[in-house]
PDB file of C-alpha atoms in Angstrom:
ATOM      1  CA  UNK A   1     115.819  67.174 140.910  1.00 77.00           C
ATOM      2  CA  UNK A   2     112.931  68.472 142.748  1.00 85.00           C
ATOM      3  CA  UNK A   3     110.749  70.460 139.948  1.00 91.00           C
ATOM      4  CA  UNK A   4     107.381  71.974 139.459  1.00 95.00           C
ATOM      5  CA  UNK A   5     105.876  72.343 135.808  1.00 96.00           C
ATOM      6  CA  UNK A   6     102.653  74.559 135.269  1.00 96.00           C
ATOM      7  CA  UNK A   7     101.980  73.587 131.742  1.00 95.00           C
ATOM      8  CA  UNK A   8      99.739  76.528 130.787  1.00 95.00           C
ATOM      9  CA  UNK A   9     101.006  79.984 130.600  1.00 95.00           C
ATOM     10  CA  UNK A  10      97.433  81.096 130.159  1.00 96.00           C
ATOM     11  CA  UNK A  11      94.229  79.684 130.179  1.00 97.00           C
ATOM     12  CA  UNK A  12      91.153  81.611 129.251  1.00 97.00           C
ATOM     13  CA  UNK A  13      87.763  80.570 129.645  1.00 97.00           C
ATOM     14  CA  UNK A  14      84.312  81.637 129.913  1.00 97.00           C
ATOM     15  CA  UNK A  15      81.720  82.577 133.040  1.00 97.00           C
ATOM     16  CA  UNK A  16      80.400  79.462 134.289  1.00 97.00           C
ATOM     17  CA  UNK A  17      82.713  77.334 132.892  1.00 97.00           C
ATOM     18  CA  UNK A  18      84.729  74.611 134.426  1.00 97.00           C
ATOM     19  CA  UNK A  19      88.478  75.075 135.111  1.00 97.00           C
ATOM     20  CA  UNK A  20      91.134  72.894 135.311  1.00 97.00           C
ATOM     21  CA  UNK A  21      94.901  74.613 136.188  1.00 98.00           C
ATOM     22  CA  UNK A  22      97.573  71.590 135.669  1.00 97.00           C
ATOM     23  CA  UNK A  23     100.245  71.276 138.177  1.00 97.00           C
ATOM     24  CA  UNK A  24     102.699  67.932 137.923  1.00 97.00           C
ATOM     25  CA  UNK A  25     105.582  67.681 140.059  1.00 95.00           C
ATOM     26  CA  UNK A  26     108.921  65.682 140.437  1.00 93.00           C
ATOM     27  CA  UNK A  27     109.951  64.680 143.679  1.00 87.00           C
ATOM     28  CA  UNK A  28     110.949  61.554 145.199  1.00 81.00           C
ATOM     29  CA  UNK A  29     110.125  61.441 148.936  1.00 80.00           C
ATOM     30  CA  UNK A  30     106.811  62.561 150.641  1.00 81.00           C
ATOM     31  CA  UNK A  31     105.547  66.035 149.216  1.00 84.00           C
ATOM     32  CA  UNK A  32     103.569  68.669 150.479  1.00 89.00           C
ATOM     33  CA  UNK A  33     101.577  70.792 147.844  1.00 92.00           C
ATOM     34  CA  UNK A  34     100.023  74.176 147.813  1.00 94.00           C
ATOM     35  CA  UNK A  35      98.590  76.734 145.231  1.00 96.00           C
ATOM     36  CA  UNK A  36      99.148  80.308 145.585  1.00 96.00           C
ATOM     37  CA  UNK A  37      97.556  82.708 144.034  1.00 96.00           C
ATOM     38  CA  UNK A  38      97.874  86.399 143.153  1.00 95.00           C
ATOM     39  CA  UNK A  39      95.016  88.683 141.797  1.00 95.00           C
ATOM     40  CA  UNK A  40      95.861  92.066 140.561  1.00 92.00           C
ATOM     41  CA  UNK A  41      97.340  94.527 142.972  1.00 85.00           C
ATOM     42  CA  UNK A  42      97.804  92.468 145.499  1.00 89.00           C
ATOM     43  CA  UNK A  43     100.136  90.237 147.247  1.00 91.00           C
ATOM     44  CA  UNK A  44     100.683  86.165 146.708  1.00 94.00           C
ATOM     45  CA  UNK A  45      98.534  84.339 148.865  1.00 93.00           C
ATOM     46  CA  UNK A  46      97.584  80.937 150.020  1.00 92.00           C
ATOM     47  CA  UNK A  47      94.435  79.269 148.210  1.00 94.00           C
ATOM     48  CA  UNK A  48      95.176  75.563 149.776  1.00 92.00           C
ATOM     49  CA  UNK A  49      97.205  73.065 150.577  1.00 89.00           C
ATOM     50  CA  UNK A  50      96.567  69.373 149.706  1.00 84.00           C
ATOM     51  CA  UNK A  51      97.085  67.605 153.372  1.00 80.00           C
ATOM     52  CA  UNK A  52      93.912  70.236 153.999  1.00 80.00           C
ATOM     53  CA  UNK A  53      91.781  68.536 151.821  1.00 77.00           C
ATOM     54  CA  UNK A  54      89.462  71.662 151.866  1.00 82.00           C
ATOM     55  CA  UNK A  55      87.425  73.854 148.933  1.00 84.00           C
ATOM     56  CA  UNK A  56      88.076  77.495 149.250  1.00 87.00           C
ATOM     57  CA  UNK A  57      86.098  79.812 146.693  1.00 91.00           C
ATOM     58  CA  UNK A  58      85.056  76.782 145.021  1.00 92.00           C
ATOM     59  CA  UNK A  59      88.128  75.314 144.258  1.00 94.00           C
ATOM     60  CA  UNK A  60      89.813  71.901 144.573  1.00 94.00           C
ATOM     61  CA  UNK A  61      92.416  69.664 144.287  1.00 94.00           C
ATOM     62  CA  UNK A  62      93.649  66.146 144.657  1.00 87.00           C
ATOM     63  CA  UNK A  63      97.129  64.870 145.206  1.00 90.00           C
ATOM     64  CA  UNK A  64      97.788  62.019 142.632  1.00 90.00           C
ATOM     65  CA  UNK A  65     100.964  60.210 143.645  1.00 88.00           C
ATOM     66  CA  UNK A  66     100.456  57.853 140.897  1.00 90.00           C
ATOM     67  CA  UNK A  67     100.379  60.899 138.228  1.00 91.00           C
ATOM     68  CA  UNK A  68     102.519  63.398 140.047  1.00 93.00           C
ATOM     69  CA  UNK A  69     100.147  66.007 139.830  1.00 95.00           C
ATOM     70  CA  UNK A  70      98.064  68.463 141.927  1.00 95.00           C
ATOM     71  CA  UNK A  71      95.652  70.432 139.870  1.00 97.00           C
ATOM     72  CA  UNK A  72      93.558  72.563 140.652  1.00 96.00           C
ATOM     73  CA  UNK A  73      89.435  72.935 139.794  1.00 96.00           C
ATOM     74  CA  UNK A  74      86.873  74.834 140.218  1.00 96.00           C
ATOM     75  CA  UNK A  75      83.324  73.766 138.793  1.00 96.00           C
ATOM     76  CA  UNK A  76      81.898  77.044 137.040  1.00 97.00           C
ATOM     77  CA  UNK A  77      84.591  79.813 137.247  1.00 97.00           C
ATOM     78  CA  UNK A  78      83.930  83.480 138.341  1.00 97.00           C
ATOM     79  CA  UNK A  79      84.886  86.681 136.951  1.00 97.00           C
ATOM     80  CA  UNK A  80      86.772  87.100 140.387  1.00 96.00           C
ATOM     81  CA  UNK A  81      88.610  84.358 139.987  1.00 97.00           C
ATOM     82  CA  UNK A  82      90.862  85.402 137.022  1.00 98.00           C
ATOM     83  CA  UNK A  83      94.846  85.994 138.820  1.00 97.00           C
ATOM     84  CA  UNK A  84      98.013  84.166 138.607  1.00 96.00           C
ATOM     85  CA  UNK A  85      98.228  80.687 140.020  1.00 97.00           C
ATOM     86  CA  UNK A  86     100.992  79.562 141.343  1.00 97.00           C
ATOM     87  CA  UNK A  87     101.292  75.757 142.302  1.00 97.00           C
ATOM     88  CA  UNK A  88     103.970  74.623 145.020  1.00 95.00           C
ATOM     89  CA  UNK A  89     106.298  72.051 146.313  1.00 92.00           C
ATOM     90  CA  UNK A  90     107.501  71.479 149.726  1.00 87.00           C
ATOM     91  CA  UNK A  91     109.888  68.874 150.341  1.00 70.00           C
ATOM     92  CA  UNK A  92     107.940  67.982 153.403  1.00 57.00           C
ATOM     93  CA  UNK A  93     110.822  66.134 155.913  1.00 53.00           C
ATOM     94  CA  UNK A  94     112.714  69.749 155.212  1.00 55.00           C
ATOM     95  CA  UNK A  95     112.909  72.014 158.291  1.00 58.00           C
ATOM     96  CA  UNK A  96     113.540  74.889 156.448  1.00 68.00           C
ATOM     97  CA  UNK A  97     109.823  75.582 154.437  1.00 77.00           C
ATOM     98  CA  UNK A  98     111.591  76.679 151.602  1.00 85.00           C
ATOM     99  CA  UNK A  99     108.942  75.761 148.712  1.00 89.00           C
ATOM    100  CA  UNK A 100     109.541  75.183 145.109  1.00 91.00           C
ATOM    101  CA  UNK A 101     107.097  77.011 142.346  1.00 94.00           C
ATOM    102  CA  UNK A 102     105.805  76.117 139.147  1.00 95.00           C
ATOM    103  CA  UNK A 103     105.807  78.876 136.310  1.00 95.00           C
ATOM    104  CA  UNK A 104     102.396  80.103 137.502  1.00 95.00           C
ATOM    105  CA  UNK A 105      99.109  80.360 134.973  1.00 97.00           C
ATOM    106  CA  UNK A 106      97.049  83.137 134.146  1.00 97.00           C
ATOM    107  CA  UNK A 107      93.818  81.960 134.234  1.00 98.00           C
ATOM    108  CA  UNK A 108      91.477  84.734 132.687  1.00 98.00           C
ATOM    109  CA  UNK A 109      87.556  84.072 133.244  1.00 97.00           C
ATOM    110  CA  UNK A 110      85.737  86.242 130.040  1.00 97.00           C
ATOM    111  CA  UNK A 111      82.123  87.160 131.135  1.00 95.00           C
TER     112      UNK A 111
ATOM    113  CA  UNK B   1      99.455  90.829 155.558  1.00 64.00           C
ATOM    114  CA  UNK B   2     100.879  88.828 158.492  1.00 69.00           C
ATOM    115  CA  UNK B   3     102.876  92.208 159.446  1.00 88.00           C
ATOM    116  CA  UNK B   4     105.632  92.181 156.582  1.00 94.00           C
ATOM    117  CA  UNK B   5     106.456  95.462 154.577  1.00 96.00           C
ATOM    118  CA  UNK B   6     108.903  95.584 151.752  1.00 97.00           C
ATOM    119  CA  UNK B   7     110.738  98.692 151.003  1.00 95.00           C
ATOM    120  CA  UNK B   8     110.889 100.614 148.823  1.00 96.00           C
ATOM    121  CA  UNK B   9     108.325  99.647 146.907  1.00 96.00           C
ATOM    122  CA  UNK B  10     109.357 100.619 143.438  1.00 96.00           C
ATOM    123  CA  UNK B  11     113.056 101.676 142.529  1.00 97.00           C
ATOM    124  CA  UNK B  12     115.169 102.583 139.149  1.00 97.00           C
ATOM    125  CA  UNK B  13     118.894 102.199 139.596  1.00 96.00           C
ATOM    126  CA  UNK B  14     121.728 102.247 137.320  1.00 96.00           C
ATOM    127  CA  UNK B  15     123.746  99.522 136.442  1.00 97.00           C
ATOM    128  CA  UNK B  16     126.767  98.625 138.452  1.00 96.00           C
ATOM    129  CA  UNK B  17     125.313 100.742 141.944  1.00 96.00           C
ATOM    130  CA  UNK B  18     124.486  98.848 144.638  1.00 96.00           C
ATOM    131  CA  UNK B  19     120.971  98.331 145.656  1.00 97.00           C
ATOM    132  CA  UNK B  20     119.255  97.323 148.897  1.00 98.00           C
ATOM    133  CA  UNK B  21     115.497  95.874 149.655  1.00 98.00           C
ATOM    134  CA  UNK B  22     114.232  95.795 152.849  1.00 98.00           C
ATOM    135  CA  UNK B  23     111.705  93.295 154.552  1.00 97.00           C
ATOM    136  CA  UNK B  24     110.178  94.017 157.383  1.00 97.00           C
ATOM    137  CA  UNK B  25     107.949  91.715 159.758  1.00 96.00           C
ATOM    138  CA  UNK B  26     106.484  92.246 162.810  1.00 94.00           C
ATOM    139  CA  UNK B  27     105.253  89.050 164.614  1.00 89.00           C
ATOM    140  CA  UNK B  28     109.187  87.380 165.247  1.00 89.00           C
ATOM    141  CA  UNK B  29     108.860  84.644 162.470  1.00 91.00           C
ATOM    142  CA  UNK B  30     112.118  82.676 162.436  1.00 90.00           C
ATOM    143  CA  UNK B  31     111.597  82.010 158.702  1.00 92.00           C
ATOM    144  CA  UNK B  32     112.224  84.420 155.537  1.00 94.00           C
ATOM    145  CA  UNK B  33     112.493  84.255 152.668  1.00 95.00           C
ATOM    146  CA  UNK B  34     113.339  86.609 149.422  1.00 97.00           C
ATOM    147  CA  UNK B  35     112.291  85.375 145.690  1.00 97.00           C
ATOM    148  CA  UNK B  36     112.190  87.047 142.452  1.00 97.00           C
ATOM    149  CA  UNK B  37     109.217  87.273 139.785  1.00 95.00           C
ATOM    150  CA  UNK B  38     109.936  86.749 136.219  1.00 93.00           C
ATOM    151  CA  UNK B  39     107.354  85.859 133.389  1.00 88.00           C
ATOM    152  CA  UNK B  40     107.348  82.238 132.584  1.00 86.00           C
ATOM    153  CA  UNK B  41     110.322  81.662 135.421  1.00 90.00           C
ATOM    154  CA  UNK B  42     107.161  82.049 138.597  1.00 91.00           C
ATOM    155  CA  UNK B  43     108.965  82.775 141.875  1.00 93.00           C
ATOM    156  CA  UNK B  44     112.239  81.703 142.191  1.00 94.00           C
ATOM    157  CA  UNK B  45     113.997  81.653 145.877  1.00 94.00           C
ATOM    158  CA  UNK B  46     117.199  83.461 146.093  1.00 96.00           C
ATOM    159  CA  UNK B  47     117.939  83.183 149.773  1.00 96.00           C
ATOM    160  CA  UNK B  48     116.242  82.355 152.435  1.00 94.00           C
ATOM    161  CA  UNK B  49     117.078  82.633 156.707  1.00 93.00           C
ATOM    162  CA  UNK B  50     116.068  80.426 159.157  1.00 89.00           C
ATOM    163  CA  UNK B  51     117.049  83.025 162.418  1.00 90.00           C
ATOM    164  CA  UNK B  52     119.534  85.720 162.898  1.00 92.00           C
ATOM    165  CA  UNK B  53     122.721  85.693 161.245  1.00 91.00           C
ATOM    166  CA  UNK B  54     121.537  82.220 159.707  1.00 92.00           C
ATOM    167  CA  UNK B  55     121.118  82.323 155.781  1.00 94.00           C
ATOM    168  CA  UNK B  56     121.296  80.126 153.219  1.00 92.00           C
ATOM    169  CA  UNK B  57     121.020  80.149 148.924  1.00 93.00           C
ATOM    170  CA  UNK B  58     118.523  79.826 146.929  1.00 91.00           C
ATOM    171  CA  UNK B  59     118.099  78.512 143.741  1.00 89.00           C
ATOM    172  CA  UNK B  60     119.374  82.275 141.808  1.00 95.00           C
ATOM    173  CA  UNK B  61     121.821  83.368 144.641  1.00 95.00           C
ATOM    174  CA  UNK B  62     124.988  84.746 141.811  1.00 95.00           C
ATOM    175  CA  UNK B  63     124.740  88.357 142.798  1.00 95.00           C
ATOM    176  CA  UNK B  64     122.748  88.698 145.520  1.00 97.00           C
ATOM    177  CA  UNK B  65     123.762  88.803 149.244  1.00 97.00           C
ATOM    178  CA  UNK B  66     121.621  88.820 152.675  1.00 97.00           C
ATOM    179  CA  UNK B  67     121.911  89.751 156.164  1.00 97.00           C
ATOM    180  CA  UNK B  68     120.007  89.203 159.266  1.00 96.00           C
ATOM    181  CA  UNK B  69     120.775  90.856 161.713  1.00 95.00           C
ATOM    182  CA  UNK B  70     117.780  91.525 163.646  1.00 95.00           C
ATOM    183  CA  UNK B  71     115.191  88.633 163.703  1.00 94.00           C
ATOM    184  CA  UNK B  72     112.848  91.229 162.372  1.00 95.00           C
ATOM    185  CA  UNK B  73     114.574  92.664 158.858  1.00 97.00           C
ATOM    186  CA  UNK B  74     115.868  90.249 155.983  1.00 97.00           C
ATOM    187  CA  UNK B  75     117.907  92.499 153.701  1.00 98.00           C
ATOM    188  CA  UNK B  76     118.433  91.516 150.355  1.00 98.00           C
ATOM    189  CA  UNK B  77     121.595  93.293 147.989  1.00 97.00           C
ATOM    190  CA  UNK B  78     122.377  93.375 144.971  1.00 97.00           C
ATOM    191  CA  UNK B  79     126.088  94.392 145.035  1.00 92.00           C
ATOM    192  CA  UNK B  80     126.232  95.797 141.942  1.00 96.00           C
ATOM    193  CA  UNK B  81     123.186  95.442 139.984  1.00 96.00           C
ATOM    194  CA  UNK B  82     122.991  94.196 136.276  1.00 97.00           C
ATOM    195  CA  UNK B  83     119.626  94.762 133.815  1.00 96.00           C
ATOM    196  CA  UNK B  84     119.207  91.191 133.967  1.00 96.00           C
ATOM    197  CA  UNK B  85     118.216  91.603 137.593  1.00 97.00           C
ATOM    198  CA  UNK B  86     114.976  93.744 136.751  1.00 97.00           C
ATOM    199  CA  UNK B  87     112.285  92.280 138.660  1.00 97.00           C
ATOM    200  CA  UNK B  88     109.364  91.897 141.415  1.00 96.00           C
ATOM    201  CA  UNK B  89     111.310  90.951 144.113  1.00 97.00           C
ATOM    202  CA  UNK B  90     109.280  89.515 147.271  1.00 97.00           C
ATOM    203  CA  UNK B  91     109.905  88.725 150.661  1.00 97.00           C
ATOM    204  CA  UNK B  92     108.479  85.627 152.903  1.00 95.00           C
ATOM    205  CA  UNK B  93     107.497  85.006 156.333  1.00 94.00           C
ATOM    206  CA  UNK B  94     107.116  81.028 157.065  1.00 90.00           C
ATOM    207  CA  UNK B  95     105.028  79.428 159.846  1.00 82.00           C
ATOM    208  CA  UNK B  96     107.031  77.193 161.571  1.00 73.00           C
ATOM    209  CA  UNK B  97     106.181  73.164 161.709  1.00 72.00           C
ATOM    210  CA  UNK B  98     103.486  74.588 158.527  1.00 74.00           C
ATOM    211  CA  UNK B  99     105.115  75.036 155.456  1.00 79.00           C
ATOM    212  CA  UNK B 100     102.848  77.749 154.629  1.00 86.00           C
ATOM    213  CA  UNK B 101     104.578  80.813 153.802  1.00 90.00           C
ATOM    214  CA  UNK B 102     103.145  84.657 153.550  1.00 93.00           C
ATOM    215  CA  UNK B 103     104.258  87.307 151.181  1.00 95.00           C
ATOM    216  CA  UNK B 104     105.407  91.333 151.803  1.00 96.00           C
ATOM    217  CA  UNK B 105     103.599  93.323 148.753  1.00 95.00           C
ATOM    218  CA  UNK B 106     106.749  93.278 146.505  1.00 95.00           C
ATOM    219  CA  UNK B 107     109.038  95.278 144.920  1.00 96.00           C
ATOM    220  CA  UNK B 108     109.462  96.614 141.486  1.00 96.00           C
ATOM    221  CA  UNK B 109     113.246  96.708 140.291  1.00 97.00           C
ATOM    222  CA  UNK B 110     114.291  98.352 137.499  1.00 97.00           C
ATOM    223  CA  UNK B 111     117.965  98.482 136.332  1.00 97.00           C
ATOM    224  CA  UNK B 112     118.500 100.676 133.633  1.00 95.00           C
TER     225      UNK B 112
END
């Protein structure tokens, strides 16, 4: 069955520290992965998708077929950037664009 | 906010009354989409539409119900709602061909 798993409920670091938010997934055909995240007061929203290959706000991440995973990183985090992530699956020959989420992390960046 | 709006945005019901959530969008998206919010569940789909009078289950469908019957409004009900159905429910528009979905604002259920 198709599944995402977010490891970390929470994950609190320090200013200027790196981050690393785990996302593995289980899915047997070609995926399609996002994160989404949500900061306080205000609504989900895309961060990136993988086929984008793209930093936004300093963060990145790498499709690993080999590992299932697609986590996300950011160098030296922010105060800013403490929210819920959310990591996602799309089953990506689906016409429909219904997407699968992980359990979401609270990443929480201390000054 | 890719012109969706949820409503209401908060609500207390009773258990065993029927409740229903609204979304709104405004730019003709053939794909929505209605999840709930639960700590240490994330977002989990409980129907989705892909054009009017077209829906579908999700993953948590037992007790919910949908209509579309404008391309524009995705109603979600709970026919007669249960504590257990407390929650941030939110709706989703999705680009076509994309994947990508957006997200209305949410609501706040409470069933007492």
């Amino acid at each position: 069955a198709q599944r995402v798993t977010q490891p970390e409920k929470l994950l609190s670091v320090f200013k200027g520290a790196p981050v690393e938010l785990k996302c593995n997934y289980s899915y047997s055909g070609s995926p399609e992965l996002f994160w989404y995240v949500q900061y306080s007061r205000q609504r989900l929203q895309l961060l990136l998708r993988h086929i984008s290959r793209e930093s936004i706000k300093g963060f990145t991440a790498d499709l690993n077929k080999g590992e299932t995973s697609f986590h996300l990183k950011k160098p030296f985090a922010q105060e800013e950037d403490s929210a819920m992530y959310y990591c996602a699956l799309s089953m990506g020959s689906s016409n429909t664009g219904k997407l699968i989420f992980g359990q979401g992390t609270t990443l929480q960046v201390k000054p | 906010d890719a012109g969706i709006t949820q409503s209401p945005r908060h609500k207390v019901t009773e258990t065993g009354t029927p409740v229903t959530l609204r979304c709104h969008q405004t730019e003709n998206h053939r794909y929505m989409y209605w999840y709930r919010q639960d700590p240490g569940h994330g977002l989990r789909l409980i129907h989705y539409s892909y054009g009017v009078k077209d829906t579908d289950k999700g993953e948590v469908s037992d007790g919910y119900s949908v209509s579309r019957s404008k391309t524009e409004d995705f109603l979600l009900t709970l026919e007669s709602a249960t504590s257990s159905q407390t929650s941030v429910y939110f709706c989703a528009i999705g680009l076509a061909g994309k994947n990508i979905q957006y997200f209305g604002a949410g609501t706040r259920l409470s069933v007492l």
